[in-house]
Amino acid sequence: MTKPDEVITMYESTYSQKQHPISDDSETTSTSSSEETETLEKDTEVPSEDIEFNPFIDELIIRLMTAKPIRDPLMPARVKRDDLPIMVCGDLHGQFRDLRTIFYACGPPQTQTYLFLGDYVDRGVQGLETISLVLCLKIKYPTQVYMLRGNHEDGNTSMSYGFYDECVNRFNAYKEGDRLWRKFIDVFNMLPLAALINNAIFCVHGGLSPFFGAFDDIDKIKRPSIIPPFGLMCDLVWSDPDDKHDGWSMSQRGISFTFSENVVKDFCRRNNIDLVVRAHQLTGEMVKYGHKFFAGGRLLTIFSAPNYLNTRNDGCVLRVSKKVKVISDYTLTYKQFSVTLELI
């Protein structure tokens, strides 16, 4: 049987062979380890306009790729200062070409650390490619790639919003597609829910929770676990900031809560946090530039999927560096992508 690392290497070396117009290699050939790394670096160059599904995503690859994170559970993500700078990415939602554009603009994971805030699948047409590539990179570069869980990394949600149907339709068989989808769900149930960058920047997919007391509360959440309809775990992937109400309010999503500026400021003060970074939400104010500050700059929402559902929004990736100023000891810079995916 092919080893997981060999499958990952094969995936890296083939995932966009026919998609980059600047590549001269049109044939699939056997390569050495160093050549395979160079191939991945080439694959982060400007993607073509065409969407092509990867024929190498088959049952064997998915089975081996999803087995390793289960055997070696993904631990809570704690990013130290030595790991900076780090690129923080918001929702991707199956927009595989945009993920590759991010690597082209910001650097490949061999040389650049990445933190993904979740929502890799659903709604976009290439959720399989998107989650497969991020998982492969996480396995091959475990200290360079950090993955968090979003509300769409869930059995019920991904069954309703596209990823389940994508798996079934891609493999032309209900039983096989259903079985492979369940393997991804097993991995989703192991993903960390939050990350701390140098103990000062709290990163999460959704937001804050009234059930949060200390960071140890998050570490104590048992995994694997499905996302419940209520409680701390639910809020971390579902809650939203709200400037219309004070304190905590019931969310119009029909699940979890919304929280006000005072809640954010109190959270930062009690936990000695400089900034909360989250994804999960695309508001009208974010259509241009793909991000929005809240609570006097204490909370930042980013969204990394441009032209999401044809809203013509920009995508944004956050870069947290070691340089001084702006927010405490960090410099925050942004890389926005226009709806045509050209770096501005």
mmCIF file of C-alpha atoms in Angstrom, residues 89-91 277-281 290-292 300-304 316-317:
data_model
loop_
_atom_site.group_PDB
_atom_site.id
_atom_site.type_symbol
_atom_site.label_atom_id
_atom_site.label_comp_id
_atom_site.label_asym_id
_atom_site.label_seq_id
_atom_site.Cartn_x
_atom_site.Cartn_y
_atom_site.Cartn_z
ATOM 1 C CA CYS A 89 -6.819 33.084 5.999
ATOM 2 C CA GLY A 90 -10.576 33.297 6.439
ATOM 3 C CA ASP A 91 -13.356 31.427 4.647
ATOM 4 C CA VAL A 277 -9.257 37.647 14.613
ATOM 5 C CA ARG A 278 -12.204 35.741 13.162
ATOM 6 C CA ALA A 279 -13.857 34.851 9.841
ATOM 7 C CA HIS A 280 -17.361 33.405 9.279
ATOM 8 C CA GLN A 281 -19.073 36.564 8.075
ATOM 9 C CA GLY A 290 -12.571 41.942 2.548
ATOM 10 C CA HIS A 291 -12.121 42.896 6.199
ATOM 11 C CA LYS A 292 -13.731 44.932 8.965
ATOM 12 C CA LEU A 300 -10.995 41.934 13.079
ATOM 13 C CA THR A 301 -13.141 39.933 10.652
ATOM 14 C CA ILE A 302 -11.476 38.666 7.461
ATOM 15 C CA PHE A 303 -12.944 36.834 4.474
ATOM 16 C CA SER A 304 -10.628 35.161 1.962
ATOM 17 C CA CYS A 316 -8.442 39.418 2.322
ATOM 18 C CA VAL A 317 -5.533 37.616 3.948
#
